[in-house]
GROMACS .gro file of C-alpha atoms in nm:
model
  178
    1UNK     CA    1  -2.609   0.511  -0.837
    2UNK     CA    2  -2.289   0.416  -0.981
    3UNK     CA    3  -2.248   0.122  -0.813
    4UNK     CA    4  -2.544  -0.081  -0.849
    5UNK     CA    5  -2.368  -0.401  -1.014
    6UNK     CA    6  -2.132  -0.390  -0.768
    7UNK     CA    7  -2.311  -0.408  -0.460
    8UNK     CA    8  -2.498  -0.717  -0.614
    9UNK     CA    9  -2.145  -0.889  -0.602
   10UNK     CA   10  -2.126  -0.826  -0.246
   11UNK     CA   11  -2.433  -1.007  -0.141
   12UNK     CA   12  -2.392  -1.235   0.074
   13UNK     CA   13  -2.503  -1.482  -0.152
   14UNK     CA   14  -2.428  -1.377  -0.460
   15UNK     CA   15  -2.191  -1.576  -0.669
   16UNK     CA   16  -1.959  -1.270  -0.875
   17UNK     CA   17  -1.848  -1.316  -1.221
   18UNK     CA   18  -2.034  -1.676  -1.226
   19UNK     CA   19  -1.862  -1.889  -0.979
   20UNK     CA   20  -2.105  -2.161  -0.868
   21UNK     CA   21  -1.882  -2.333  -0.594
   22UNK     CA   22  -1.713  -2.067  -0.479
   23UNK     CA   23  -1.400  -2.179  -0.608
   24UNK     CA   24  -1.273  -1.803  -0.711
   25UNK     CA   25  -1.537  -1.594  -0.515
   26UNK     CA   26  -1.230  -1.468  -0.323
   27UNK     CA   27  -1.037  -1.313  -0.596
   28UNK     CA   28  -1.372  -1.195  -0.736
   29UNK     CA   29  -1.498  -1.041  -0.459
   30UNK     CA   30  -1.121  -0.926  -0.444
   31UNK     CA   31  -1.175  -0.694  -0.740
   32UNK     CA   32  -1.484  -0.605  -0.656
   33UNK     CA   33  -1.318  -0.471  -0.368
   34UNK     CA   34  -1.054  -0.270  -0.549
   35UNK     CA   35  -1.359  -0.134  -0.753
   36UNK     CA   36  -1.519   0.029  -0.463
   37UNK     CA   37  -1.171   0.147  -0.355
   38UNK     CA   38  -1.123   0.289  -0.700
   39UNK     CA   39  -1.481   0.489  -0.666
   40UNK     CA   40  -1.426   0.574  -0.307
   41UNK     CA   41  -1.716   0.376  -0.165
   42UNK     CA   42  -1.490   0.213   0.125
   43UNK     CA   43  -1.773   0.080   0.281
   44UNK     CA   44  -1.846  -0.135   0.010
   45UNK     CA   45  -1.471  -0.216  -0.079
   46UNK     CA   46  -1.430  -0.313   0.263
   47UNK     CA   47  -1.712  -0.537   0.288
   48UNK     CA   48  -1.604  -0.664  -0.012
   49UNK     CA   49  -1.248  -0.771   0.121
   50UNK     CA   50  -1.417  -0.881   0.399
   51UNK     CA   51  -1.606  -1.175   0.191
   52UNK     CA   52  -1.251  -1.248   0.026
   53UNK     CA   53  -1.045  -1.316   0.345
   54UNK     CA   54  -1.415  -1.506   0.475
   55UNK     CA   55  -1.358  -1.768   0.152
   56UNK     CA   56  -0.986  -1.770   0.177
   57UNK     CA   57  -0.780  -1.671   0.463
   58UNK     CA   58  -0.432  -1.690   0.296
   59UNK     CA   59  -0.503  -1.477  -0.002
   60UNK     CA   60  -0.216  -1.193   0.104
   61UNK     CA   61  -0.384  -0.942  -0.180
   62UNK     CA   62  -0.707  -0.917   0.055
   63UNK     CA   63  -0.565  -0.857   0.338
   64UNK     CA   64  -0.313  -0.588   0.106
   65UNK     CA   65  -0.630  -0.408  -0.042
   66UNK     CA   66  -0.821  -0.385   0.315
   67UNK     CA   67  -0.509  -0.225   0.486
   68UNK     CA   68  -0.505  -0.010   0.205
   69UNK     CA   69  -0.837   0.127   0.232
   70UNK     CA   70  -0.806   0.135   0.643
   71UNK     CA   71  -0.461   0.339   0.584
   72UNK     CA   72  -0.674   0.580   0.337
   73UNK     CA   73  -0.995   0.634   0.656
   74UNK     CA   74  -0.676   0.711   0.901
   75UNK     CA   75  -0.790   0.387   1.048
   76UNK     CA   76  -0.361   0.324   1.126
   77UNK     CA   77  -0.422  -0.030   1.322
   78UNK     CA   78  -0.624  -0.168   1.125
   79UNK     CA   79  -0.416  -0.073   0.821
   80UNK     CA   80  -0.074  -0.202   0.994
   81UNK     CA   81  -0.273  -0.521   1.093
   82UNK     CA   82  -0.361  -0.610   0.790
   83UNK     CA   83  -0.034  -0.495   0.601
   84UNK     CA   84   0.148  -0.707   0.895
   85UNK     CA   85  -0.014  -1.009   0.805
   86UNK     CA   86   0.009  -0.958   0.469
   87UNK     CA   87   0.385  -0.938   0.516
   88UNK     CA   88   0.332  -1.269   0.704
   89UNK     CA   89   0.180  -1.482   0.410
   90UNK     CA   90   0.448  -1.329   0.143
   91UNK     CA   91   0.766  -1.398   0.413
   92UNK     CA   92   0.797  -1.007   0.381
   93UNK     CA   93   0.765  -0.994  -0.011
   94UNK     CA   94   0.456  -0.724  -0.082
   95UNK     CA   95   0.692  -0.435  -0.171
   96UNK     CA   96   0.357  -0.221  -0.146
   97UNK     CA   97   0.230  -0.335   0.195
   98UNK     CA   98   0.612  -0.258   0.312
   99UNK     CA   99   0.635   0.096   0.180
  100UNK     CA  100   0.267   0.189   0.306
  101UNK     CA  101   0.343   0.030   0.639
  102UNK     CA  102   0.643   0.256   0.637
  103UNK     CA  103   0.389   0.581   0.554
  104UNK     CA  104   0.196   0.474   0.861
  105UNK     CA  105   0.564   0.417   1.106
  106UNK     CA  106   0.613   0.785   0.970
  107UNK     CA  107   0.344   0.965   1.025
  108UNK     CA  108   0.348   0.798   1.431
  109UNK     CA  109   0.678   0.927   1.439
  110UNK     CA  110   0.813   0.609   1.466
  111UNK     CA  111   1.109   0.651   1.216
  112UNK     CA  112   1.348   0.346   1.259
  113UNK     CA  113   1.059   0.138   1.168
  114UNK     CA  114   0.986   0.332   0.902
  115UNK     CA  115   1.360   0.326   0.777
  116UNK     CA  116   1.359  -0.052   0.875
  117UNK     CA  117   1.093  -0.137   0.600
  118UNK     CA  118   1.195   0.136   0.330
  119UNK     CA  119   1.579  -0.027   0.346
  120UNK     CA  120   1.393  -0.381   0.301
  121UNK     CA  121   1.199  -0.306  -0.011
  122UNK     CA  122   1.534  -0.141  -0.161
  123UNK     CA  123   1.726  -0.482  -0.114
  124UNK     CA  124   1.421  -0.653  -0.224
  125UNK     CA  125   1.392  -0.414  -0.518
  126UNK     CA  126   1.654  -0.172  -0.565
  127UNK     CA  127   1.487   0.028  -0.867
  128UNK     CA  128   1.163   0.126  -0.627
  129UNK     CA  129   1.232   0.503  -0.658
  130UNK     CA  130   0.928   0.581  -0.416
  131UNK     CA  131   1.122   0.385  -0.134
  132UNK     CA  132   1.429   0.612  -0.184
  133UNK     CA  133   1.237   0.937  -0.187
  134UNK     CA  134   1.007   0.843   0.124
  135UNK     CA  135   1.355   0.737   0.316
  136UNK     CA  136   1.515   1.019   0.197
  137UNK     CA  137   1.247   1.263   0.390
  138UNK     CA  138   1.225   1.020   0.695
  139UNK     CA  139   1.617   1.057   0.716
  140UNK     CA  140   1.543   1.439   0.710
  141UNK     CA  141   1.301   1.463   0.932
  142UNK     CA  142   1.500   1.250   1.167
  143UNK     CA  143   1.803   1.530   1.081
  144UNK     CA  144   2.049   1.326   0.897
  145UNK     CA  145   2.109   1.540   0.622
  146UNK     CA  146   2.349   1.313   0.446
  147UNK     CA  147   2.166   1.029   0.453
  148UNK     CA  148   1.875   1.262   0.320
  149UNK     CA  149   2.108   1.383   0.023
  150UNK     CA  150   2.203   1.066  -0.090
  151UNK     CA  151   1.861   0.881  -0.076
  152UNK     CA  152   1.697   1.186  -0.264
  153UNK     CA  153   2.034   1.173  -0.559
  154UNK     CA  154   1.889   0.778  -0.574
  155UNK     CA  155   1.514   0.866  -0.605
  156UNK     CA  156   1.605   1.147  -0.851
  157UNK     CA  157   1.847   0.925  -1.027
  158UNK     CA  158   1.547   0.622  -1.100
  159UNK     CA  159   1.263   0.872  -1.198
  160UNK     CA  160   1.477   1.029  -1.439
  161UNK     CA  161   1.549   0.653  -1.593
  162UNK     CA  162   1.196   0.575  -1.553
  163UNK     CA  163   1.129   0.898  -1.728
  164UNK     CA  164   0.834   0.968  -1.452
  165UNK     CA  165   0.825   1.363  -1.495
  166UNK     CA  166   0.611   1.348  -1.141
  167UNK     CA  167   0.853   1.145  -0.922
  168UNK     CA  168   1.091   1.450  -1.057
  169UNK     CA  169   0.877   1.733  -1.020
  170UNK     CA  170   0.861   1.554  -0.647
  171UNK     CA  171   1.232   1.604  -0.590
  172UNK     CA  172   1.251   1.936  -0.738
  173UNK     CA  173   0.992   2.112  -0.483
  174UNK     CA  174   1.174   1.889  -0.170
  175UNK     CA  175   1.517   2.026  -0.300
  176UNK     CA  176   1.343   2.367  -0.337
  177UNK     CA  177   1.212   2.381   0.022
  178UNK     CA  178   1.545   2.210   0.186
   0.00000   0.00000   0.00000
């Protein structure tokens, strides 16, 4: 019973972390969310992001967190739903809803959207090493080797800055296999 406390946050009317009026419930019930995500109890996170978006409709990191946990039960339209409208109420800022709408465009074989987002969280943020690497096997998969060469140099290039020793070990077993 690890999460006991949590679940009393959930309650319908339960006020978590001691809002009275409801003024913050949604970013409370927000992390309460992320909690359950954290432990794996997506039930719970996604009734939890549930009561968020019910107190406040334009919170983007609600909507973000839910798709999140729908992309992790395979639960794809869902997922892009809610990453779509969280891409709405940012005006396509939420680097992270863009790179795991991308993950979903992949995996349904539908590449150019895939490459479409990837290329719009590099302008947006041109040190995001995971958006090189992910491009760099879409462009392989889609059998454009240079384009798969040059995104993976990138990727390698900004985990070596970053000095994130995963990111490389990453690009060493791609280059290994291709």
């Amino acid at each position: 019973q690890r999460t006991g406390v949590l679940n009393v946050a959930i309650r319908e009317d339960a006020a978590p972390f001691g809002y009275k009026d409801g003024s913050g419930n949604f970013q409370a019930y927000n992390m309460v969310g992320m909690s359950f995500g954290g432990l794996e109890e997506y039930a719970a996170a996604l009734a939890a992001f549930e009561r968020a978006i019910a107190l406040n409709q334009e919170f983007a990191n609600a909507y973000y967190n839910r798709g999140y946990v729908y992309k992790q039960l395979g639960q794809f339209d869902f997922a892009l739903a809610d990453f779509d409208r969280t891409l709405t109420l940012t005006k396509g800022k939420h680097i992270s809803a863009l790179v795991n709408r991308s993950v979903i465009y992949a995996v349904r074989e539908d590449y150019p959207a895939a490459i479409a987002d990837l290329t719009q969280v590099i302008e947006q943020k041109p040190d995001e090493a995971i958006a090189y690497y992910n491009r760099a096997i879409v462009n392989l998969t889609m059998g454009d080797r240079p384009a798969y060469q040059q995104d993976l140099a990138a990727a390698e290039e900004l985990y070596r800055q970053a000095g994130d020793k995963s990111g490389l070990a990453q690009i060493i077993r791609v280059k290994a296999l291709h």
